[in-house]
Amino acid sequence: MTNKARCPVAQFDHHSPEHTESHVAIYKKLRDETPVAWSESHGGFWVLSDYASVYEASRDDDMFSSARHDEYGGPGLAVTVPKAPTQFHIPIEIDPPNSAPYRKLINKVTAPKAAEKLQPLIKHYVTGILDSVIESGEADLAIVAGVPAMVTVDWLGLDPADYKMYVDAMHTLVSAAPDSPEYRHAADVAVPQVERTVRAHIAHRRDNPTDDITTYFIDSDVNERKMTDDEIYSILELIISGGVGTTASLVTQSLVWLYQNPEVRTQLIEEPSMLDVAIEEFLRVFSPTQALGRTIMEDADFHGCPVRKGDRALLSWASANRDQEQFADPDEVDITRWPNRHIAFGVGVHRCAGLYIAKGLAREIFTQVFERMGDYVVDLENMVTYPDQGTNAGFHSIPVTFTPGERLLGDTPMFAEHYSKA
Ligand code: HEM
């Protein structure tokens, strides 16, 4: 898309190596100089980086649509820039009011009380994964990133022993550079494998109902009718992709920061009651889902910029969360910051459906890491960050050493691979 009349134009590409290296500084410059700007990367898009514009756009679904409009920016997942080649996702790619009946169903199983019921399952997997390394005194702390995947697939009634397949597929799509070999493998091989597995599971559950979440969706009505397999698959794939990488990103970034700030780590170990407020600050400052896309549906003046119907836009939650107009000392990590109106979970009708589950996961992972390997030392030289931090930020690998401890569960076959390394 050409853009002579657009102003201002910024050199910005959230999938570039420069962005991976210095996204905090790049977003700060944008906020200071051009909070709404046009980028020529990826076919052209508006990048919204200050709190006011991101907040306003997220709440205006008529003008900033989340729906697929293949005629603008090509086919694919409408809420990433560029569009990712995945399955249509319900309800994130449906604008209101049609998104509401689906969202109501999802809310029933993700509301605070329902999320609380998942705590024993979360505790089980956190205990198991830490058991698998606790005796050795050394580990890749990024293994905790597997827990959100285990919990999510178990909750859906899928086999948790396959959790790596889901991580490979869903996580790679948001942590590898578009069109890199890893990304192509995820899109062409891993995601289709997930699709075959989950569709077979739905078909099996239609004949063999249980009390799992897949059965719940099969039995539920939307607009006074049962859902098709396509609709159920679309919801399940969104829940898996929402649940797998994001919480992992939050926890891994926070654990590395806590190693670098030992007085705060000690404070949280000594006063676990501070954890919930601290998690809100980690969400603000690390914003696991950095930025997502929309399609503009009408010509308008938006914050002084001439946006046009069909333009794509990138809303940066990460940048908004460091806007000094909204947060005092935004680059300071203050684990007592309150109120904390961060928008790491988005804003408006598509605000994260899994946020209570995410916080429950984070709380349990921090609690057990602090209790069982609270003196962990990170080998900062040998950490591996996600090669692309445009959509999700975080670490693939965090080598650590710590004082060895005892296992709390017996042998668990799905963790055997880690035992052998111990
Ligand atoms: C720290 C962890 C998480 C973060 C930062 C996060 C972030 C987000 C964001 C920013 C959105 C808004 C998308 C938009 O407006 O386009 C979203 C939506 C969503 N998230 Fe999360 N998420 C997290 C964890 C989870 C988990 C654990 C699940 C599932 C168990 C989940 C399921 C969803 C779903 C289903 C939506 C779509 C909601 C809708 O369209 O109505 N998320 N998430």
Tab-separated table of C-alpha atoms and ligand atoms in Angstrom:
chain	number	residue	atom	x	y	z
A	1	MET	CA	0.000	0.000	0.000
A	2	THR	CA	1.487	3.349	-0.867
A	3	ASN	CA	1.372	6.161	1.399
A	4	LYS	CA	2.319	9.591	0.378
A	5	ALA	CA	-0.481	11.303	2.249
A	6	ARG	CA	0.074	9.452	5.453
A	7	CYS	CA	1.758	11.109	8.314
A	8	PRO	CA	3.916	10.581	10.190
A	9	VAL	CA	5.861	7.649	8.732
A	10	ALA	CA	8.014	5.642	11.132
A	11	GLN	CA	10.752	3.111	10.472
A	12	PHE	CA	9.146	0.334	12.470
A	13	ASP	CA	9.076	-3.444	12.105
A	14	HIS	CA	8.113	-5.430	15.200
A	15	HIS	CA	9.439	-8.613	13.549
A	16	SER	CA	12.927	-7.215	12.893
A	17	PRO	CA	16.085	-8.265	14.786
A	18	GLU	CA	16.423	-4.639	15.986
A	19	HIS	CA	13.009	-4.860	17.571
A	20	THR	CA	13.864	-8.160	19.261
A	21	GLU	CA	16.982	-6.509	20.654
A	22	SER	CA	15.462	-3.211	21.832
A	23	HIS	CA	11.674	-3.184	21.694
A	24	VAL	CA	11.315	-1.174	24.907
A	25	ALA	CA	13.479	1.671	23.541
A	26	ILE	CA	11.877	1.528	20.087
A	27	TYR	CA	8.387	1.821	21.527
A	28	LYS	CA	9.495	4.669	23.811
A	29	LYS	CA	10.769	6.635	20.815
A	30	LEU	CA	7.494	6.026	18.988
A	31	ARG	CA	5.426	7.160	21.985
A	32	ASP	CA	7.532	10.282	22.408
A	33	GLU	CA	7.606	11.285	18.745
A	34	THR	CA	4.836	9.616	16.765
A	35	PRO	CA	2.325	7.769	18.986
A	36	VAL	CA	0.195	6.997	15.931
A	37	ALA	CA	2.435	6.386	12.913
A	38	TRP	CA	2.451	4.631	9.564
A	39	SER	CA	4.960	1.855	8.920
A	40	GLU	CA	5.714	0.583	5.409
A	41	SER	CA	6.689	-2.876	6.724
A	42	HIS	CA	4.569	-5.981	6.030
A	43	GLY	CA	2.459	-4.277	3.373
A	44	GLY	CA	1.915	-1.173	5.499
A	45	PHE	CA	0.103	-0.645	8.795
A	46	TRP	CA	-0.579	1.952	11.466
A	47	VAL	CA	1.249	1.407	14.734
A	48	LEU	CA	-0.516	2.700	17.853
A	49	SER	CA	1.873	3.018	20.786
A	50	ASP	CA	0.474	5.348	23.436
A	51	TYR	CA	-2.108	4.310	26.035
A	52	ALA	CA	-4.809	6.713	24.805
A	53	SER	CA	-4.817	5.528	21.184
A	54	VAL	CA	-4.491	1.811	22.018
A	55	TYR	CA	-7.279	2.043	24.597
A	56	GLU	CA	-9.592	3.962	22.269
A	57	ALA	CA	-8.987	1.659	19.292
A	58	SER	CA	-9.546	-1.486	21.377
A	59	ARG	CA	-12.938	-0.235	22.463
A	60	ASP	CA	-14.099	0.848	19.012
A	61	ASP	CA	-14.885	-2.445	17.290
A	62	ASP	CA	-16.867	-0.749	14.512
A	63	MET	CA	-13.850	1.182	13.345
A	64	PHE	CA	-11.073	-1.222	14.454
A	65	SER	CA	-12.424	-4.614	13.433
A	66	SER	CA	-11.011	-7.945	14.649
A	67	ALA	CA	-12.915	-9.876	11.954
A	68	ARG	CA	-11.295	-11.454	8.902
A	69	HIS	CA	-11.403	-9.173	5.886
A	70	ASP	CA	-9.309	-11.119	3.391
A	71	GLU	CA	-9.638	-8.320	0.841
A	72	TYR	CA	-7.474	-6.130	3.088
A	73	GLY	CA	-3.968	-7.388	3.886
A	74	GLY	CA	-4.610	-10.883	2.472
A	75	PRO	CA	-5.996	-14.037	4.121
A	76	GLY	CA	-5.090	-15.259	7.597
A	77	LEU	CA	-5.539	-14.561	11.289
A	78	ALA	CA	-6.902	-11.028	11.441
A	79	VAL	CA	-5.406	-10.123	14.808
A	80	THR	CA	-1.742	-10.457	13.922
A	81	VAL	CA	0.388	-8.201	11.691
A	82	PRO	CA	1.169	-9.702	9.236
A	83	LYS	CA	-1.759	-12.105	9.253
A	84	ALA	CA	-0.724	-15.570	10.499
A	85	PRO	CA	-1.782	-18.553	8.371
A	86	THR	CA	-4.022	-20.276	10.878
A	87	GLN	CA	-7.508	-21.535	11.395
A	88	PHE	CA	-10.298	-19.004	11.907
A	89	HIS	CA	-10.532	-18.363	15.646
A	90	ILE	CA	-13.797	-17.921	17.572
A	91	PRO	CA	-14.532	-15.474	19.194
A	92	ILE	CA	-11.394	-13.363	18.745
A	93	GLU	CA	-12.078	-12.902	15.027
A	94	ILE	CA	-15.750	-12.009	15.394
A	95	ASP	CA	-16.870	-8.452	16.077
A	96	PRO	CA	-19.654	-7.670	18.540
A	97	PRO	CA	-22.527	-8.336	18.838
A	98	ASN	CA	-22.025	-11.729	17.129
A	99	SER	CA	-19.043	-12.597	19.327
A	100	ALA	CA	-21.130	-12.336	22.520
A	101	PRO	CA	-22.893	-15.743	22.610
A	102	TYR	CA	-19.574	-17.576	22.152
A	103	ARG	CA	-17.821	-15.424	24.705
A	104	LYS	CA	-20.617	-16.071	27.217
A	105	LEU	CA	-19.980	-19.812	26.914
A	106	ILE	CA	-16.230	-19.436	27.368
A	107	ASN	CA	-16.690	-17.090	30.346
A	108	LYS	CA	-18.649	-19.777	32.207
A	109	VAL	CA	-15.596	-22.032	32.327
A	110	THR	CA	-12.963	-19.320	32.823
A	111	ALA	CA	-14.642	-17.046	35.402
A	112	PRO	CA	-12.877	-16.672	38.776
A	113	LYS	CA	-14.700	-19.562	40.500
A	114	ALA	CA	-14.177	-21.930	37.549
A	115	ALA	CA	-10.523	-20.924	37.314
A	116	GLU	CA	-10.116	-21.585	41.043
A	117	LYS	CA	-11.255	-25.181	40.473
A	118	LEU	CA	-8.257	-25.664	38.170
A	119	GLN	CA	-5.779	-24.938	40.976
A	120	PRO	CA	-5.279	-28.614	42.032
A	121	LEU	CA	-4.504	-29.525	38.402
A	122	ILE	CA	-2.122	-26.581	38.108
A	123	LYS	CA	-0.449	-27.555	41.371
A	124	HIS	CA	-0.032	-31.136	40.173
A	125	TYR	CA	1.767	-30.176	36.977
A	126	VAL	CA	3.965	-27.538	38.591
A	127	THR	CA	4.977	-30.069	41.254
A	128	GLY	CA	5.653	-32.725	38.624
A	129	ILE	CA	7.771	-30.552	36.370
A	130	LEU	CA	9.844	-29.208	39.267
A	131	ASP	CA	10.181	-32.764	40.658
A	132	SER	CA	11.745	-33.758	37.377
A	133	VAL	CA	14.742	-31.498	37.957
A	134	ILE	CA	14.803	-30.836	41.696
A	135	GLU	CA	17.276	-33.586	42.605
A	136	SER	CA	19.901	-32.487	40.105
A	137	GLY	CA	20.391	-28.890	41.252
A	138	GLU	CA	20.474	-27.687	37.679
A	139	ALA	CA	17.800	-27.185	35.072
A	140	ASP	CA	16.512	-25.174	32.217
A	141	LEU	CA	14.009	-23.042	34.108
A	142	ALA	CA	12.108	-22.530	30.868
A	143	ILE	CA	10.652	-26.013	31.475
A	144	VAL	CA	8.015	-24.284	33.611
A	145	ALA	CA	6.760	-22.918	30.305
A	146	GLY	CA	5.337	-26.389	29.628
A	147	VAL	CA	2.895	-26.144	32.534
A	148	PRO	CA	0.309	-23.839	30.874
A	149	ALA	CA	0.223	-26.265	27.935
A	150	MET	CA	-0.204	-29.330	30.182
A	151	VAL	CA	-2.998	-27.704	32.171
A	152	THR	CA	-4.809	-26.386	29.109
A	153	VAL	CA	-4.807	-29.637	27.150
A	154	ASP	CA	-5.694	-31.730	30.223
A	155	TRP	CA	-8.598	-29.347	30.961
A	156	LEU	CA	-9.838	-29.776	27.376
A	157	GLY	CA	-9.666	-33.561	27.807
A	158	LEU	CA	-6.680	-34.033	25.484
A	159	ASP	CA	-3.623	-36.105	26.385
A	160	PRO	CA	-1.291	-33.912	28.522
A	161	ALA	CA	1.652	-36.152	27.612
A	162	ASP	CA	1.432	-34.559	24.136
A	163	TYR	CA	1.931	-31.062	25.552
A	164	LYS	CA	5.077	-30.453	23.519
A	165	MET	CA	3.198	-30.888	20.256
A	166	TYR	CA	0.909	-28.005	21.268
A	167	VAL	CA	3.834	-25.857	22.402
A	168	ASP	CA	5.675	-26.516	19.131
A	169	ALA	CA	2.692	-25.533	17.070
A	170	MET	CA	1.079	-22.639	18.876
A	171	HIS	CA	4.040	-21.121	20.592
A	172	THR	CA	6.277	-21.118	17.539
A	173	LEU	CA	3.712	-19.190	15.520
A	174	VAL	CA	4.049	-16.276	17.915
A	175	SER	CA	7.741	-16.527	18.798
A	176	ALA	CA	9.471	-17.238	15.471
A	177	ALA	CA	9.960	-14.697	12.710
A	178	PRO	CA	7.255	-14.942	10.021
A	179	ASP	CA	8.531	-17.095	7.175
A	180	SER	CA	11.527	-18.426	9.144
A	181	PRO	CA	12.015	-22.233	8.828
A	182	GLU	CA	10.667	-22.721	12.396
A	183	TYR	CA	7.593	-20.690	11.579
A	184	ARG	CA	6.981	-22.585	8.324
A	185	HIS	CA	7.369	-25.892	10.165
A	186	ALA	CA	4.832	-24.790	12.769
A	187	ALA	CA	2.370	-23.563	10.137
A	188	ASP	CA	2.771	-26.428	7.656
A	189	VAL	CA	3.432	-29.435	9.910
A	190	ALA	CA	2.792	-28.826	13.611
A	191	VAL	CA	-0.491	-26.895	13.418
A	192	PRO	CA	-2.067	-29.429	10.988
A	193	GLN	CA	-0.999	-32.204	13.399
A	194	VAL	CA	-2.731	-30.368	16.264
A	195	GLU	CA	-5.795	-29.938	14.077
A	196	ARG	CA	-5.991	-33.665	13.274
A	197	THR	CA	-5.595	-34.571	16.955
A	198	VAL	CA	-8.122	-32.081	18.294
A	199	ARG	CA	-10.708	-32.818	15.596
A	200	ALA	CA	-10.410	-36.550	16.324
A	201	HIS	CA	-10.893	-35.740	20.016
A	202	ILE	CA	-14.072	-33.748	19.311
A	203	ALA	CA	-15.461	-36.595	17.194
A	204	HIS	CA	-14.620	-39.096	19.950
A	205	ARG	CA	-16.254	-36.948	22.636
A	206	ARG	CA	-19.469	-36.670	20.630
A	207	ASP	CA	-19.885	-40.431	21.156
A	208	ASN	CA	-18.105	-40.653	24.508
A	209	PRO	CA	-19.019	-37.627	26.612
A	210	THR	CA	-17.191	-36.928	29.890
A	211	ASP	CA	-16.968	-33.954	32.222
A	212	ASP	CA	-14.212	-32.241	30.228
A	213	ILE	CA	-14.398	-28.832	28.583
A	214	THR	CA	-14.703	-30.288	25.082
A	215	THR	CA	-17.857	-32.129	26.154
A	216	TYR	CA	-19.107	-28.875	27.711
A	217	PHE	CA	-18.811	-27.099	24.344
A	218	ILE	CA	-20.433	-30.012	22.491
A	219	ASP	CA	-23.409	-29.885	24.871
A	220	SER	CA	-23.757	-26.090	24.855
A	221	ASP	CA	-26.112	-24.011	22.736
A	222	VAL	CA	-25.178	-20.933	20.745
A	223	ASN	CA	-28.115	-18.944	19.377
A	224	GLU	CA	-30.412	-21.853	20.358
A	225	ARG	CA	-28.530	-24.483	18.379
A	226	LYS	CA	-25.628	-26.843	18.971
A	227	MET	CA	-22.248	-25.879	17.557
A	228	THR	CA	-20.644	-27.595	14.572
A	229	ASP	CA	-17.305	-29.401	14.836
A	230	ASP	CA	-15.716	-26.488	12.981
A	231	GLU	CA	-16.956	-23.991	15.563
A	232	ILE	CA	-15.819	-26.138	18.492
A	233	TYR	CA	-12.432	-26.731	16.912
A	234	SER	CA	-12.064	-23.019	16.299
A	235	ILE	CA	-12.713	-22.239	19.987
A	236	LEU	CA	-10.441	-25.023	21.257
A	237	GLU	CA	-7.562	-23.994	19.029
A	238	LEU	CA	-7.880	-20.400	20.242
A	239	ILE	CA	-7.887	-21.538	23.874
A	240	ILE	CA	-4.793	-23.658	23.260
A	241	SER	CA	-2.953	-20.881	21.462
A	242	GLY	CA	-4.052	-18.325	24.068
A	243	GLY	CA	-3.132	-20.558	26.967
A	244	VAL	CA	0.172	-22.055	25.873
A	245	GLY	CA	2.688	-19.298	25.156
A	246	THR	CA	1.464	-16.231	26.983
A	247	THR	CA	1.646	-17.372	30.593
A	248	ALA	CA	4.993	-19.024	29.868
A	249	SER	CA	6.245	-15.689	28.593
A	250	LEU	CA	5.063	-13.880	31.733
A	251	VAL	CA	6.652	-16.344	34.122
A	252	THR	CA	9.997	-16.763	32.360
A	253	GLN	CA	10.566	-13.020	31.951
A	254	SER	CA	9.647	-12.397	35.591
A	255	LEU	CA	11.901	-15.161	36.947
A	256	VAL	CA	14.894	-13.788	35.064
A	257	TRP	CA	14.165	-10.255	36.299
A	258	LEU	CA	13.811	-11.544	39.887
A	259	TYR	CA	17.230	-13.166	39.638
A	260	GLN	CA	18.640	-9.821	38.532
A	261	ASN	CA	16.841	-8.072	41.407
A	262	PRO	CA	17.531	-10.378	44.352
A	263	GLU	CA	16.157	-8.023	47.021
A	264	VAL	CA	12.730	-8.191	45.373
A	265	ARG	CA	12.965	-11.968	45.067
A	266	THR	CA	13.756	-12.194	48.791
A	267	GLN	CA	10.865	-9.870	49.580
A	268	LEU	CA	8.420	-12.081	47.653
A	269	ILE	CA	9.818	-15.260	49.212
A	270	GLU	CA	9.415	-13.778	52.682
A	271	GLU	CA	6.018	-12.197	52.026
A	272	PRO	CA	4.050	-14.369	49.578
A	273	SER	CA	0.952	-12.227	50.217
A	274	MET	CA	2.594	-9.582	47.999
A	275	LEU	CA	2.572	-11.917	45.009
A	276	ASP	CA	-0.817	-11.074	43.491
A	277	VAL	CA	-0.059	-7.349	43.246
A	278	ALA	CA	3.457	-8.125	42.004
A	279	ILE	CA	2.033	-10.323	39.217
A	280	GLU	CA	-0.013	-7.336	37.972
A	281	GLU	CA	3.204	-5.319	37.750
A	282	PHE	CA	4.996	-8.140	35.912
A	283	LEU	CA	2.076	-8.256	33.476
A	284	ARG	CA	2.390	-4.507	32.900
A	285	VAL	CA	6.110	-4.347	32.442
A	286	PHE	CA	6.653	-7.591	30.512
A	287	SER	CA	3.369	-7.582	28.513
A	288	PRO	CA	3.608	-11.174	27.194
A	289	THR	CA	1.300	-10.422	24.257
A	290	GLN	CA	3.121	-7.399	22.978
A	291	ALA	CA	0.835	-6.216	20.204
A	292	LEU	CA	-2.103	-7.414	18.100
A	293	GLY	CA	-3.763	-6.288	14.903
A	294	ARG	CA	-7.027	-4.844	13.641
A	295	THR	CA	-8.475	-3.741	10.283
A	296	ILE	CA	-9.737	-0.168	9.957
A	297	MET	CA	-13.298	-0.022	8.634
A	298	GLU	CA	-13.790	3.656	7.752
A	299	ASP	CA	-11.897	6.708	6.562
A	300	ALA	CA	-11.316	8.991	9.521
A	301	ASP	CA	-8.977	11.279	11.358
A	302	PHE	CA	-7.573	9.204	14.218
A	303	HIS	CA	-5.390	11.111	16.668
A	304	GLY	CA	-4.441	13.514	13.869
A	305	CYS	CA	-3.739	10.801	11.302
A	306	PRO	CA	-5.665	10.153	8.082
A	307	VAL	CA	-6.578	6.483	8.470
A	308	ARG	CA	-8.376	4.802	5.559
A	309	LYS	CA	-10.836	1.926	5.210
A	310	GLY	CA	-8.874	-1.310	4.761
A	311	ASP	CA	-5.708	-0.079	6.481
A	312	ARG	CA	-4.216	-2.502	8.977
A	313	ALA	CA	-3.317	-1.381	12.492
A	314	LEU	CA	-1.090	-2.772	15.238
A	315	LEU	CA	-2.146	-2.019	18.819
A	316	SER	CA	0.796	-2.279	21.184
A	317	TRP	CA	-0.328	-3.267	24.682
A	318	ALA	CA	3.357	-3.438	25.662
A	319	SER	CA	4.014	0.145	24.686
A	320	ALA	CA	0.774	1.450	26.201
A	321	ASN	CA	1.785	-0.226	29.458
A	322	ARG	CA	4.895	1.970	29.660
A	323	ASP	CA	3.177	5.259	28.823
A	324	GLN	CA	4.247	7.902	31.332
A	325	GLU	CA	0.927	9.698	30.900
A	326	GLN	CA	-0.695	6.694	32.537
A	327	PHE	CA	1.991	5.241	34.817
A	328	ALA	CA	4.407	7.114	37.086
A	329	ASP	CA	8.013	6.007	36.447
A	330	PRO	CA	6.812	3.525	33.826
A	331	ASP	CA	10.186	1.821	33.380
A	332	GLU	CA	10.503	1.120	37.112
A	333	VAL	CA	9.273	-2.296	38.241
A	334	ASP	CA	7.367	-1.495	41.433
A	335	ILE	CA	5.841	-4.709	42.802
A	336	THR	CA	3.575	-2.658	45.095
A	337	ARG	CA	2.182	-0.478	42.272
A	338	TRP	CA	-1.555	-0.023	42.869
A	339	PRO	CA	-3.863	0.760	41.226
A	340	ASN	CA	-2.294	-0.739	38.134
A	341	ARG	CA	-4.463	-0.176	35.070
A	342	HIS	CA	-2.257	-2.160	32.728
A	343	ILE	CA	-3.792	-3.511	29.540
A	344	ALA	CA	-1.648	-6.627	29.122
A	345	PHE	CA	-4.859	-8.641	28.732
A	346	GLY	CA	-6.276	-6.228	26.153
A	347	VAL	CA	-9.306	-3.969	26.521
A	348	GLY	CA	-12.982	-4.189	25.564
A	349	VAL	CA	-15.040	-7.133	24.341
A	350	HIS	CA	-12.024	-9.279	23.428
A	351	ARG	CA	-10.244	-8.777	26.761
A	352	CYS	CA	-8.508	-12.030	27.617
A	353	ALA	CA	-10.949	-14.805	28.487
A	354	GLY	CA	-8.252	-16.780	30.290
A	355	LEU	CA	-6.884	-14.102	32.592
A	356	TYR	CA	-7.913	-15.737	35.867
A	357	ILE	CA	-6.426	-19.047	34.731
A	358	ALA	CA	-3.255	-17.232	33.658
A	359	LYS	CA	-2.900	-15.550	37.042
A	360	GLY	CA	-3.546	-18.847	38.866
A	361	LEU	CA	-0.835	-20.523	36.794
A	362	ALA	CA	1.644	-17.723	37.417
A	363	ARG	CA	0.923	-17.682	41.160
A	364	GLU	CA	1.515	-21.434	41.541
A	365	ILE	CA	4.676	-21.451	39.426
A	366	PHE	CA	6.203	-18.543	41.369
A	367	THR	CA	5.165	-20.044	44.701
A	368	GLN	CA	6.734	-23.430	44.023
A	369	VAL	CA	9.881	-22.040	42.395
A	370	PHE	CA	10.385	-19.768	45.430
A	371	GLU	CA	9.709	-22.580	47.915
A	372	ARG	CA	11.681	-25.318	46.206
A	373	MET	CA	14.501	-23.615	44.315
A	374	GLY	CA	14.347	-20.064	45.666
A	375	ASP	CA	18.128	-19.615	45.457
A	376	TYR	CA	18.252	-20.259	41.683
A	377	VAL	CA	21.184	-18.678	39.870
A	378	VAL	CA	20.661	-17.859	36.194
A	379	ASP	CA	23.439	-18.338	33.653
A	380	LEU	CA	22.660	-15.039	31.928
A	381	GLU	CA	25.277	-15.594	29.218
A	382	ASN	CA	23.582	-18.718	27.926
A	383	MET	CA	19.927	-17.758	27.969
A	384	VAL	CA	18.059	-17.963	24.659
A	385	THR	CA	15.422	-15.320	23.934
A	386	TYR	CA	12.591	-15.825	21.467
A	387	PRO	CA	14.065	-15.020	18.050
A	388	ASP	CA	11.113	-12.730	17.392
A	389	GLN	CA	9.524	-10.561	20.090
A	390	GLY	CA	6.965	-8.845	17.870
A	391	THR	CA	3.924	-10.713	19.162
A	392	ASN	CA	5.172	-12.549	22.268
A	393	ALA	CA	8.271	-11.735	24.305
A	394	GLY	CA	10.191	-14.236	26.429
A	395	PHE	CA	12.896	-16.889	26.737
A	396	HIS	CA	13.240	-20.295	25.126
A	397	SER	CA	15.971	-21.339	27.537
A	398	ILE	CA	17.064	-20.186	31.011
A	399	PRO	CA	19.903	-22.350	32.396
A	400	VAL	CA	19.906	-22.266	36.214
A	401	THR	CA	21.591	-23.924	39.187
A	402	PHE	CA	20.080	-24.174	42.678
A	403	THR	CA	20.338	-26.157	45.899
A	404	PRO	CA	18.966	-29.634	45.124
A	405	GLY	CA	15.813	-30.802	46.885
A	406	GLU	CA	13.498	-33.791	47.114
A	407	ARG	CA	10.758	-34.936	44.814
A	408	LEU	CA	7.206	-34.597	46.130
A	409	LEU	CA	5.435	-36.961	43.709
A	410	GLY	CA	6.375	-40.451	42.542
A	411	ASP	CA	7.693	-41.146	39.045
A	412	THR	CA	5.475	-39.569	36.413
A	413	PRO	CA	6.043	-41.039	32.937
A	414	MET	CA	5.407	-37.804	31.053
A	415	PHE	CA	8.365	-36.194	32.840
A	416	ALA	CA	10.697	-39.171	32.290
A	417	GLU	CA	12.735	-37.338	29.691
A	418	HIS	CA	13.715	-34.768	32.302
A	419	TYR	CA	14.454	-37.416	34.983
A	420	SER	CA	17.032	-39.008	32.755
A	421	LYS	CA	18.835	-35.683	32.501
A	422	ALA	CA	18.896	-35.296	36.285
B	1	HEM	C1	-0.314	-13.929	30.837
B	1	HEM	C2	-1.114	-14.631	30.071
B	1	HEM	C3	-2.009	-14.067	28.999
B	1	HEM	C4	-1.947	-12.873	28.329
B	1	HEM	C5	-0.941	-11.730	28.518
B	1	HEM	C6	-3.056	-12.851	27.397
B	1	HEM	C7	-3.333	-11.785	26.551
B	1	HEM	C8	-4.484	-11.673	25.794
B	1	HEM	C9	-4.856	-10.501	25.032
B	1	HEM	C10	-4.027	-9.218	24.916
B	1	HEM	C11	-6.065	-10.753	24.463
B	1	HEM	C12	-6.889	-9.765	23.653
B	1	HEM	C13	-6.835	-10.024	22.188
B	1	HEM	C14	-7.434	-8.923	21.352
B	1	HEM	O1	-7.988	-7.946	21.850
B	1	HEM	O2	-7.324	-9.037	20.112
B	1	HEM	C15	-6.433	-12.103	24.824
B	1	HEM	C16	-7.577	-12.755	24.411
B	1	HEM	C17	-7.852	-14.068	24.700
B	1	HEM	N1	-7.175	-14.913	25.548
B	1	HEM	FE1	-5.515	-14.439	26.608
B	1	HEM	N2	-3.750	-14.026	27.505
B	1	HEM	C18	-3.150	-14.799	28.481
B	1	HEM	C19	-3.542	-16.055	28.893
B	1	HEM	C20	-4.613	-16.761	28.394
B	1	HEM	C21	-5.004	-18.088	28.795
B	1	HEM	C22	-4.300	-18.909	29.892
B	1	HEM	C23	-6.078	-18.435	28.035
B	1	HEM	C24	-6.910	-19.706	28.040
B	1	HEM	C25	-6.955	-20.578	28.991
B	1	HEM	C26	-6.383	-17.317	27.171
B	1	HEM	C27	-7.420	-17.259	26.270
B	1	HEM	C28	-7.793	-16.141	25.554
B	1	HEM	C29	-8.957	-16.094	24.679
B	1	HEM	C30	-9.939	-17.244	24.424
B	1	HEM	C31	-9.003	-14.795	24.141
B	1	HEM	C32	-10.019	-14.252	23.145
B	1	HEM	C33	-11.124	-13.547	23.860
B	1	HEM	C34	-12.154	-12.948	22.908
B	1	HEM	O3	-11.893	-12.757	21.742
B	1	HEM	O4	-13.265	-12.676	23.377
B	1	HEM	N3	-5.467	-16.320	27.410
B	1	HEM	N4	-5.473	-12.633	25.656
